[in-house]
DNA sequence: ACCTGAACACCGTTCAAGT
DNA sequence: ACCTGAACACCGTTCAAGT
């Protein structure tokens, strides 16, 4: 046995974290494993399935047993933000099977199905915009050569706090209902 | 003057609605205009810019002057759902410049910046999942040959009602704060 | 079971050149 | 100003064939 399906997923996550989603092609994942592109199709039916497996792996870091709805959302966001473009991968994959994920099911036990969906969609969306914002900031910093401290750049908003305030709004709405 | 920038955007939206985002390539848009692919780059710097212009056009259908926050979100969702994969196009393009869109600004006047962001992210997310769900249902219906009424298919959830309930939760949270 | 090699039908983008 | 033609460096996926 030369490579297993888990090896493929791990290699794909390495490529994702290093190069980003746009560069995470089947061909690059194959190169990461020193293998021909066609070899991947022995382990995975297509790229979409591989992305779904990557999403599962990213979400596996969220502990389901303990904590309230807020803690669950924060942990999910942290898990997505821990990998480059992780929010995109998880949100896209999850959108295809909303309702079947373990996180959503646990959330539904805590706050009902509508609350769970609302919290999830908000968490996905905020994490995605956090990651694109951070990437843009990184890119801007590269172009920012001769400027002093805060030279011409708007102060970065505190995205963690912004996320928390949105969570407060939704949780208050659930408490009121 | 043979083609204008607006012609390119219109052609792109036609291709999008007919074939979906995945098939909405620069080459197909060019073919829609009976033009070489390279001709597009006279009107638009790259594909990402074209997608942003398409998103603007889709969102232009939302009336900003009248209505409360709820009406605004419903109108935004309707606008996105009116074009195939419209939610994807708008959500991706908007994520790059969150805070600058006219809809978000109007929403912020009504419910504050945190409320606006929460409502927007929820609306984007729900619309996206609505569209993927509907496409999956369409696809499933094609494979569903010999079954009678509701033969083996789970009843489609009422996605409009689901959206409304999530909106209720967020708006209740805003009223409580 | 796992992989190679070669092919097919595509992409986005650039650039010199035409009118 | 607007477009063509040709090229470059890529894609995802299939399939016969090897070990």
Short mmCIF file of C-alpha atoms (C1' of nucleotides) in Angstrom, two decimals:
data_model
loop_
_atom_site.label_atom_id
_atom_site.label_comp_id
_atom_site.label_asym_id
_atom_site.label_seq_id
_atom_site.Cartn_x
_atom_site.Cartn_y
_atom_site.Cartn_z
CA UNK A 1 0.00 0.00 0.00
CA UNK A 2 1.66 3.20 -1.13
CA UNK A 3 -0.84 5.93 -0.31
CA UNK A 4 -4.13 5.85 1.55
CA UNK A 5 -7.15 8.10 1.29
CA UNK A 6 -6.14 9.77 4.55
CA UNK A 7 -2.73 10.56 3.04
CA UNK A 8 -4.47 12.31 0.17
CA UNK A 9 -6.61 14.41 2.51
CA UNK A 10 -3.60 15.33 4.65
CA UNK A 11 -1.57 16.32 1.61
CA UNK A 12 -4.48 18.38 0.30
CA UNK A 13 -4.75 20.23 3.62
CA UNK A 14 -1.01 20.91 3.53
CA UNK A 15 -1.32 22.39 0.05
CA UNK A 16 -4.40 24.39 1.09
CA UNK A 17 -2.69 25.90 4.12
CA UNK A 18 0.47 26.71 2.19
CA UNK A 19 -0.94 27.97 -1.10
CA UNK A 20 -4.62 28.75 -0.57
CA UNK A 21 -7.78 27.34 -2.10
CA UNK A 22 -7.18 28.77 -5.56
CA UNK A 23 -3.89 26.90 -5.85
CA UNK A 24 -5.18 23.70 -4.26
CA UNK A 25 -5.58 21.79 -7.50
CA UNK A 26 -5.69 18.05 -7.95
CA UNK A 27 -2.42 18.34 -9.82
CA UNK A 28 -0.68 20.15 -6.97
CA UNK A 29 -1.99 17.71 -4.38
CA UNK A 30 -0.67 14.89 -6.56
CA UNK A 31 2.71 16.63 -6.79
CA UNK A 32 2.75 16.97 -2.99
CA UNK A 33 2.49 13.16 -2.85
CA UNK A 34 5.02 12.66 -5.69
CA UNK A 35 2.39 10.95 -7.73
CA UNK A 36 0.63 11.42 -11.07
CA UNK A 37 -2.69 13.41 -10.97
CA UNK A 38 -4.63 10.38 -12.15
CA UNK A 39 -3.49 8.42 -9.09
CA UNK A 40 -5.74 10.55 -6.85
CA UNK A 41 -8.84 9.15 -8.53
CA UNK A 42 -8.10 5.81 -6.98
CA UNK A 43 -8.76 7.34 -3.55
CA UNK A 44 -11.41 9.93 -4.29
CA UNK A 45 -14.12 10.14 -6.98
CA UNK A 46 -13.56 13.83 -7.76
CA UNK A 47 -12.31 17.14 -6.42
CA UNK A 48 -15.59 18.02 -4.72
CA UNK A 49 -15.41 14.88 -2.59
CA UNK A 50 -11.86 15.67 -1.63
CA UNK A 51 -12.93 19.14 -0.52
CA UNK A 52 -15.73 17.61 1.57
CA UNK A 53 -13.25 15.29 3.28
CA UNK A 54 -10.98 18.26 3.97
CA UNK A 55 -13.92 20.14 5.49
CA UNK A 56 -14.74 17.17 7.72
CA UNK A 57 -11.15 17.09 8.91
CA UNK A 58 -11.16 20.81 9.72
CA UNK A 59 -14.44 20.58 11.64
CA UNK A 60 -13.26 17.49 13.56
CA UNK A 61 -11.30 19.89 15.79
CA UNK A 62 -14.55 21.21 17.29
CA UNK A 63 -15.38 19.52 20.63
CA UNK A 64 -19.06 18.63 20.67
CA UNK A 65 -19.54 17.25 24.18
CA UNK A 66 -19.09 20.37 26.28
CA UNK A 67 -20.12 23.98 26.14
CA UNK A 68 -23.13 26.03 25.17
CA UNK A 69 -24.14 27.30 21.73
CA UNK A 70 -21.85 30.33 21.95
CA UNK A 71 -18.79 28.20 22.81
CA UNK A 72 -19.62 25.86 19.94
CA UNK A 73 -19.75 28.72 17.43
CA UNK A 74 -16.51 30.20 18.71
CA UNK A 75 -14.78 26.82 18.50
CA UNK A 76 -16.11 26.26 14.98
CA UNK A 77 -14.85 29.67 13.90
CA UNK A 78 -11.43 29.00 15.45
CA UNK A 79 -11.21 25.67 13.64
CA UNK A 80 -12.01 27.27 10.28
CA UNK A 81 -9.59 30.15 10.84
CA UNK A 82 -6.77 27.77 11.76
CA UNK A 83 -6.30 26.78 8.11
CA UNK A 84 -5.84 29.16 5.20
CA UNK A 85 -9.17 29.51 3.36
CA UNK A 86 -10.63 27.01 5.83
CA UNK A 87 -13.90 28.95 6.11
CA UNK A 88 -14.45 28.80 2.36
CA UNK A 89 -13.81 25.07 2.25
CA UNK A 90 -16.09 24.28 5.19
CA UNK A 91 -18.88 26.67 4.18
CA UNK A 92 -19.04 25.40 0.61
CA UNK A 93 -18.90 21.74 1.56
CA UNK A 94 -21.39 22.17 4.38
CA UNK A 95 -23.85 24.08 2.22
CA UNK A 96 -24.31 20.93 0.16
CA UNK A 97 -25.49 18.91 3.13
CA UNK A 98 -26.85 21.43 5.61
CA UNK A 99 -28.57 19.63 8.43
CA UNK A 100 -26.40 16.55 8.40
CA UNK A 101 -23.30 17.88 10.13
CA UNK A 102 -22.59 16.91 13.72
CA UNK A 103 -22.04 20.52 14.75
CA UNK A 104 -25.41 21.60 13.41
CA UNK A 105 -27.13 18.68 15.09
CA UNK A 106 -25.58 19.50 18.47
CA UNK A 107 -26.47 23.14 17.98
CA UNK A 108 -30.06 22.18 17.15
CA UNK A 109 -30.32 20.29 20.45
CA UNK A 110 -29.26 23.45 22.25
CA UNK A 111 -31.25 26.15 20.44
CA UNK A 112 -33.60 24.44 17.97
CA UNK A 113 -33.21 23.97 14.22
CA UNK A 114 -33.91 27.56 13.22
CA UNK A 115 -31.51 28.92 15.82
CA UNK A 116 -28.90 26.39 14.77
CA UNK A 117 -29.14 27.35 11.12
CA UNK A 118 -29.05 31.05 11.92
CA UNK A 119 -25.97 30.69 14.12
CA UNK A 120 -24.22 28.45 11.61
CA UNK A 121 -24.79 30.66 8.59
CA UNK A 122 -23.65 33.69 10.55
CA UNK A 123 -20.55 31.87 11.80
CA UNK A 124 -19.62 30.67 8.32
CA UNK A 125 -20.19 34.07 6.77
CA UNK A 126 -18.25 35.96 9.39
CA UNK A 127 -15.33 33.55 9.26
CA UNK A 128 -15.19 33.83 5.47
CA UNK A 129 -15.19 37.60 5.55
CA UNK A 130 -12.59 37.53 8.33
CA UNK A 131 -10.27 35.44 6.20
CA UNK A 132 -10.68 37.51 3.04
CA UNK A 133 -10.18 40.67 5.08
CA UNK A 134 -6.98 39.31 6.64
CA UNK A 135 -5.63 38.18 3.30
CA UNK A 136 -6.31 41.61 1.83
CA UNK A 137 -4.54 43.19 4.81
CA UNK A 138 -1.53 40.91 4.32
CA UNK A 139 -1.42 41.78 0.66
CA UNK A 140 -1.71 45.49 1.46
CA UNK A 141 1.11 45.24 3.99
CA UNK A 142 3.36 43.89 1.28
CA UNK A 143 2.69 46.92 -0.91
CA UNK A 144 3.09 49.27 2.04
CA UNK A 145 6.77 50.06 1.77
CA UNK A 146 7.68 53.61 2.72
CA UNK A 147 4.86 54.42 5.15
CA UNK A 148 5.44 54.92 8.85
CA UNK A 149 3.26 53.45 11.62
CA UNK A 150 -0.35 53.47 10.36
CA UNK A 151 0.76 55.50 7.37
CA UNK A 152 -2.37 55.91 5.31
CA UNK A 153 -3.87 52.59 6.36
CA UNK A 154 -7.19 52.41 8.12
CA UNK A 155 -6.98 50.72 11.49
CA UNK A 156 -7.89 47.04 11.25
CA UNK A 157 -11.28 46.45 12.88
CA UNK A 158 -11.34 43.89 15.69
CA UNK A 159 -12.96 41.02 13.86
CA UNK A 160 -13.11 38.77 16.93
CA UNK A 161 -15.10 41.40 18.81
CA UNK A 162 -17.31 42.01 15.78
CA UNK A 163 -18.07 38.29 15.66
CA UNK A 164 -18.91 38.24 19.36
CA UNK A 165 -21.35 41.15 19.02
CA UNK A 166 -23.22 39.43 16.19
CA UNK A 167 -23.38 36.29 18.30
CA UNK A 168 -24.82 38.37 21.15
CA UNK A 169 -27.57 39.67 18.89
CA UNK A 170 -28.63 36.22 17.70
CA UNK A 171 -28.44 34.68 21.18
CA UNK A 172 -30.50 37.54 22.61
CA UNK A 173 -33.08 36.90 19.92
CA UNK A 174 -33.19 33.23 20.84
CA UNK A 175 -33.56 34.05 24.52
CA UNK A 176 -36.41 36.43 23.73
CA UNK A 177 -38.28 33.86 21.63
CA UNK B 1 -18.00 51.22 -30.94
CA UNK B 2 -18.78 47.53 -31.19
CA UNK B 3 -19.26 46.44 -27.59
CA UNK B 4 -19.39 48.40 -24.37
CA UNK B 5 -18.57 47.36 -20.83
CA UNK B 6 -22.29 47.18 -20.07
CA UNK B 7 -22.72 44.75 -22.97
CA UNK B 8 -20.09 42.51 -21.45
CA UNK B 9 -21.80 42.53 -18.05
CA UNK B 10 -25.20 41.82 -19.62
CA UNK B 11 -23.80 38.96 -21.67
CA UNK B 12 -22.08 37.56 -18.58
CA UNK B 13 -25.36 37.65 -16.64
CA UNK B 14 -27.08 35.86 -19.52
CA UNK B 15 -24.48 33.11 -19.48
CA UNK B 16 -24.66 32.91 -15.68
CA UNK B 17 -28.42 32.51 -15.64
CA UNK B 18 -28.40 29.96 -18.45
CA UNK B 19 -25.40 27.83 -17.50
CA UNK B 20 -24.50 28.58 -13.89
CA UNK B 21 -21.41 30.03 -12.26
CA UNK B 22 -19.18 27.07 -13.00
CA UNK B 23 -19.76 27.44 -16.73
CA UNK B 24 -19.57 31.22 -16.70
CA UNK B 25 -16.04 31.44 -18.08
CA UNK B 26 -14.46 34.38 -19.85
CA UNK B 27 -14.36 32.25 -22.97
CA UNK B 28 -18.10 31.52 -22.87
CA UNK B 29 -18.97 35.15 -22.22
CA UNK B 30 -16.82 36.07 -25.21
CA UNK B 31 -18.61 33.47 -27.33
CA UNK B 32 -21.97 34.94 -26.22
CA UNK B 33 -20.79 38.23 -27.74
CA UNK B 34 -19.31 36.54 -30.83
CA UNK B 35 -15.92 37.84 -29.93
CA UNK B 36 -12.49 36.45 -29.08
CA UNK B 37 -11.75 35.89 -25.34
CA UNK B 38 -8.98 38.46 -25.39
CA UNK B 39 -11.45 41.14 -26.46
CA UNK B 40 -13.03 41.10 -22.99
CA UNK B 41 -9.87 42.47 -21.45
CA UNK B 42 -10.43 45.72 -23.24
CA UNK B 43 -13.53 46.25 -21.08
CA UNK B 44 -12.59 44.60 -17.82
CA UNK B 45 -9.20 44.03 -16.13
CA UNK B 46 -9.94 40.44 -15.08
CA UNK B 47 -12.63 37.91 -14.25
CA UNK B 48 -12.94 38.99 -10.63
CA UNK B 49 -13.84 42.54 -11.69
CA UNK B 50 -16.43 41.21 -14.09
CA UNK B 51 -18.00 39.18 -11.28
CA UNK B 52 -18.09 42.28 -9.08
CA UNK B 53 -19.89 44.23 -11.81
CA UNK B 54 -22.36 41.38 -12.18
CA UNK B 55 -22.98 41.44 -8.42
CA UNK B 56 -23.61 45.19 -8.54
CA UNK B 57 -26.12 44.68 -11.30
CA UNK B 58 -27.96 41.97 -9.37
CA UNK B 59 -28.13 44.06 -6.20
CA UNK B 60 -29.29 47.15 -8.11
CA UNK B 61 -32.77 45.58 -8.11
CA UNK B 62 -33.06 46.21 -4.35
CA UNK B 63 -35.02 49.40 -3.57
CA UNK B 64 -33.20 51.29 -0.83
CA UNK B 65 -35.53 54.19 -0.13
CA UNK B 66 -38.47 52.46 1.43
CA UNK B 67 -39.06 49.71 3.94
CA UNK B 68 -37.56 48.50 7.19
CA UNK B 69 -34.62 46.17 7.76
CA UNK B 70 -36.72 43.06 7.26
CA UNK B 71 -38.09 44.27 3.92
CA UNK B 72 -34.57 45.13 2.80
CA UNK B 73 -33.27 41.66 3.58
CA UNK B 74 -36.21 40.00 1.84
CA UNK B 75 -35.72 42.18 -1.25
CA UNK B 76 -31.99 41.42 -1.28
CA UNK B 77 -32.68 37.71 -1.07
CA UNK B 78 -35.25 37.92 -3.86
CA UNK B 79 -32.76 39.77 -6.06
CA UNK B 80 -30.09 37.14 -5.51
CA UNK B 81 -32.50 34.26 -6.09
CA UNK B 82 -33.73 35.77 -9.34
CA UNK B 83 -30.53 34.75 -11.14
CA UNK B 84 -29.01 31.29 -11.19
CA UNK B 85 -26.12 31.19 -8.66
CA UNK B 86 -26.80 34.86 -7.95
CA UNK B 87 -26.26 34.40 -4.21
CA UNK B 88 -22.80 32.97 -4.79
CA UNK B 89 -21.81 35.80 -7.08
CA UNK B 90 -23.07 38.53 -4.75
CA UNK B 91 -21.77 36.96 -1.54
CA UNK B 92 -18.28 36.41 -2.92
CA UNK B 93 -17.99 39.84 -4.49
CA UNK B 94 -19.47 41.58 -1.46
CA UNK B 95 -17.16 39.76 0.95
CA UNK B 96 -14.25 41.58 -0.62
CA UNK B 97 -15.65 44.98 0.22
CA UNK B 98 -17.94 44.46 3.20
CA UNK B 99 -19.08 47.78 4.58
CA UNK B 100 -19.00 49.65 1.29
CA UNK B 101 -22.21 48.38 -0.29
CA UNK B 102 -25.24 50.62 -0.42
CA UNK B 103 -27.48 47.93 1.05
CA UNK B 104 -25.23 47.47 4.06
CA UNK B 105 -25.02 51.21 4.59
CA UNK B 106 -28.80 51.59 4.53
CA UNK B 107 -29.13 48.61 6.85
CA UNK B 108 -26.59 50.15 9.23
CA UNK B 109 -28.70 53.32 9.43
CA UNK B 110 -31.66 51.20 10.46
CA UNK B 111 -30.12 48.75 12.94
CA UNK B 112 -26.48 49.74 13.49
CA UNK B 113 -23.32 48.30 11.98
CA UNK B 114 -23.29 45.06 13.96
CA UNK B 115 -26.94 44.40 13.23
CA UNK B 116 -26.39 45.19 9.56
CA UNK B 117 -23.48 42.80 9.28
CA UNK B 118 -25.35 40.05 11.11
CA UNK B 119 -28.43 40.43 8.90
CA UNK B 120 -26.34 40.58 5.72
CA UNK B 121 -24.23 37.52 6.47
CA UNK B 122 -27.33 35.56 7.39
CA UNK B 123 -29.15 36.68 4.25
CA UNK B 124 -26.20 35.78 2.00
CA UNK B 125 -25.71 32.42 3.67
CA UNK B 126 -29.36 31.45 3.56
CA UNK B 127 -29.74 32.48 -0.06
CA UNK B 128 -26.68 30.46 -1.04
CA UNK B 129 -27.92 27.37 0.73
CA UNK B 130 -31.37 27.90 -0.79
CA UNK B 131 -29.90 27.92 -4.27
CA UNK B 132 -27.68 24.86 -3.79
CA UNK B 133 -30.62 23.05 -2.23
CA UNK B 134 -32.89 23.90 -5.15
CA UNK B 135 -30.29 22.85 -7.70
CA UNK B 136 -29.83 19.55 -5.91
CA UNK B 137 -33.60 19.08 -5.92
CA UNK B 138 -33.77 19.80 -9.66
CA UNK B 139 -30.98 17.36 -10.29
CA UNK B 140 -32.69 14.74 -8.14
CA UNK B 141 -35.96 15.24 -9.97
CA UNK B 142 -34.24 14.39 -13.23
CA UNK B 143 -33.05 11.06 -11.82
CA UNK B 144 -36.47 10.39 -10.31
CA UNK B 145 -38.09 8.43 -13.12
CA UNK B 146 -40.50 5.74 -12.03
CA UNK B 147 -41.65 7.07 -8.67
CA UNK B 148 -45.16 8.23 -7.96
CA UNK B 149 -46.10 11.41 -6.07
CA UNK B 150 -43.48 11.91 -3.34
CA UNK B 151 -42.08 8.50 -4.17
CA UNK B 152 -39.06 8.13 -1.94
CA UNK B 153 -38.29 11.85 -1.88
CA UNK B 154 -38.27 13.81 1.35
CA UNK B 155 -40.67 16.73 1.26
CA UNK B 156 -38.88 19.94 0.32
CA UNK B 157 -38.59 22.20 3.36
CA UNK B 158 -40.14 25.62 2.98
CA UNK B 159 -36.99 27.66 2.57
CA UNK B 160 -38.81 30.99 2.46
CA UNK B 161 -40.39 30.30 5.84
CA UNK B 162 -37.07 29.09 7.21
CA UNK B 163 -35.47 32.35 6.11
CA UNK B 164 -38.24 34.36 7.76
CA UNK B 165 -37.81 32.54 11.07
CA UNK B 166 -34.07 33.24 11.15
CA UNK B 167 -34.82 36.88 10.39
CA UNK B 168 -37.28 36.90 13.31
CA UNK B 169 -34.58 35.65 15.65
CA UNK B 170 -32.06 38.30 14.65
CA UNK B 171 -34.59 41.12 14.67
CA UNK B 172 -35.83 40.04 18.11
CA UNK B 173 -32.24 40.15 19.33
CA UNK B 174 -31.84 43.67 17.94
CA UNK B 175 -35.06 44.79 19.59
CA UNK B 176 -33.90 43.34 22.91
CA UNK B 177 -30.50 45.09 22.79
"C1'" DA C 1 -4.69 -2.32 -4.89
"C1'" DC C 2 -2.17 1.41 -6.43
"C1'" DC C 3 0.03 3.80 -9.88
"C1'" DT C 4 1.93 5.58 -14.72
"C1'" DG C 5 1.48 7.77 -19.33
"C1'" DA C 6 -0.98 9.81 -22.51
"C1'" DA C 7 -4.71 12.01 -23.93
"C1'" DC C 8 -9.22 15.14 -24.10
"C1'" DA C 9 -11.55 19.16 -23.49
"C1'" DC C 10 -11.16 22.85 -21.24
"C1'" DC C 11 -9.35 27.36 -18.32
"C1'" DG C 12 -7.48 32.88 -17.44
"C1'" DT C 13 -4.43 36.02 -19.26
"C1'" DT C 14 -0.92 38.43 -22.30
"C1'" DC C 15 0.58 40.62 -26.32
"C1'" DA C 16 1.67 41.92 -30.86
"C1'" DA C 17 -0.85 43.16 -34.69
"C1'" DG C 18 -4.77 44.68 -37.33
"C1'" DT C 19 -8.83 48.38 -38.45
"C1'" DA D 1 -11.16 52.37 -29.37
"C1'" DC D 2 -12.09 47.76 -30.16
"C1'" DC D 3 -10.85 43.48 -31.79
"C1'" DT D 4 -8.09 39.19 -33.83
"C1'" DG D 5 -4.70 35.35 -33.64
"C1'" DA D 6 -1.58 32.97 -31.43
"C1'" DA D 7 0.55 31.65 -27.61
"C1'" DC D 8 1.64 30.39 -22.39
"C1'" DA D 9 0.89 28.06 -18.39
"C1'" DC D 10 -2.30 25.91 -16.44
"C1'" DC D 11 -7.00 23.00 -15.12
"C1'" DG D 12 -10.26 18.22 -13.92
"C1'" DT D 13 -11.03 13.82 -15.53
"C1'" DT D 14 -10.72 9.31 -18.16
"C1'" DC D 15 -8.64 5.17 -19.47
"C1'" DA D 16 -5.66 1.63 -20.97
"C1'" DA D 17 -1.75 -0.40 -19.25
"C1'" DG D 18 1.72 -1.65 -15.89
"C1'" DT D 19 3.28 -3.99 -11.03
#
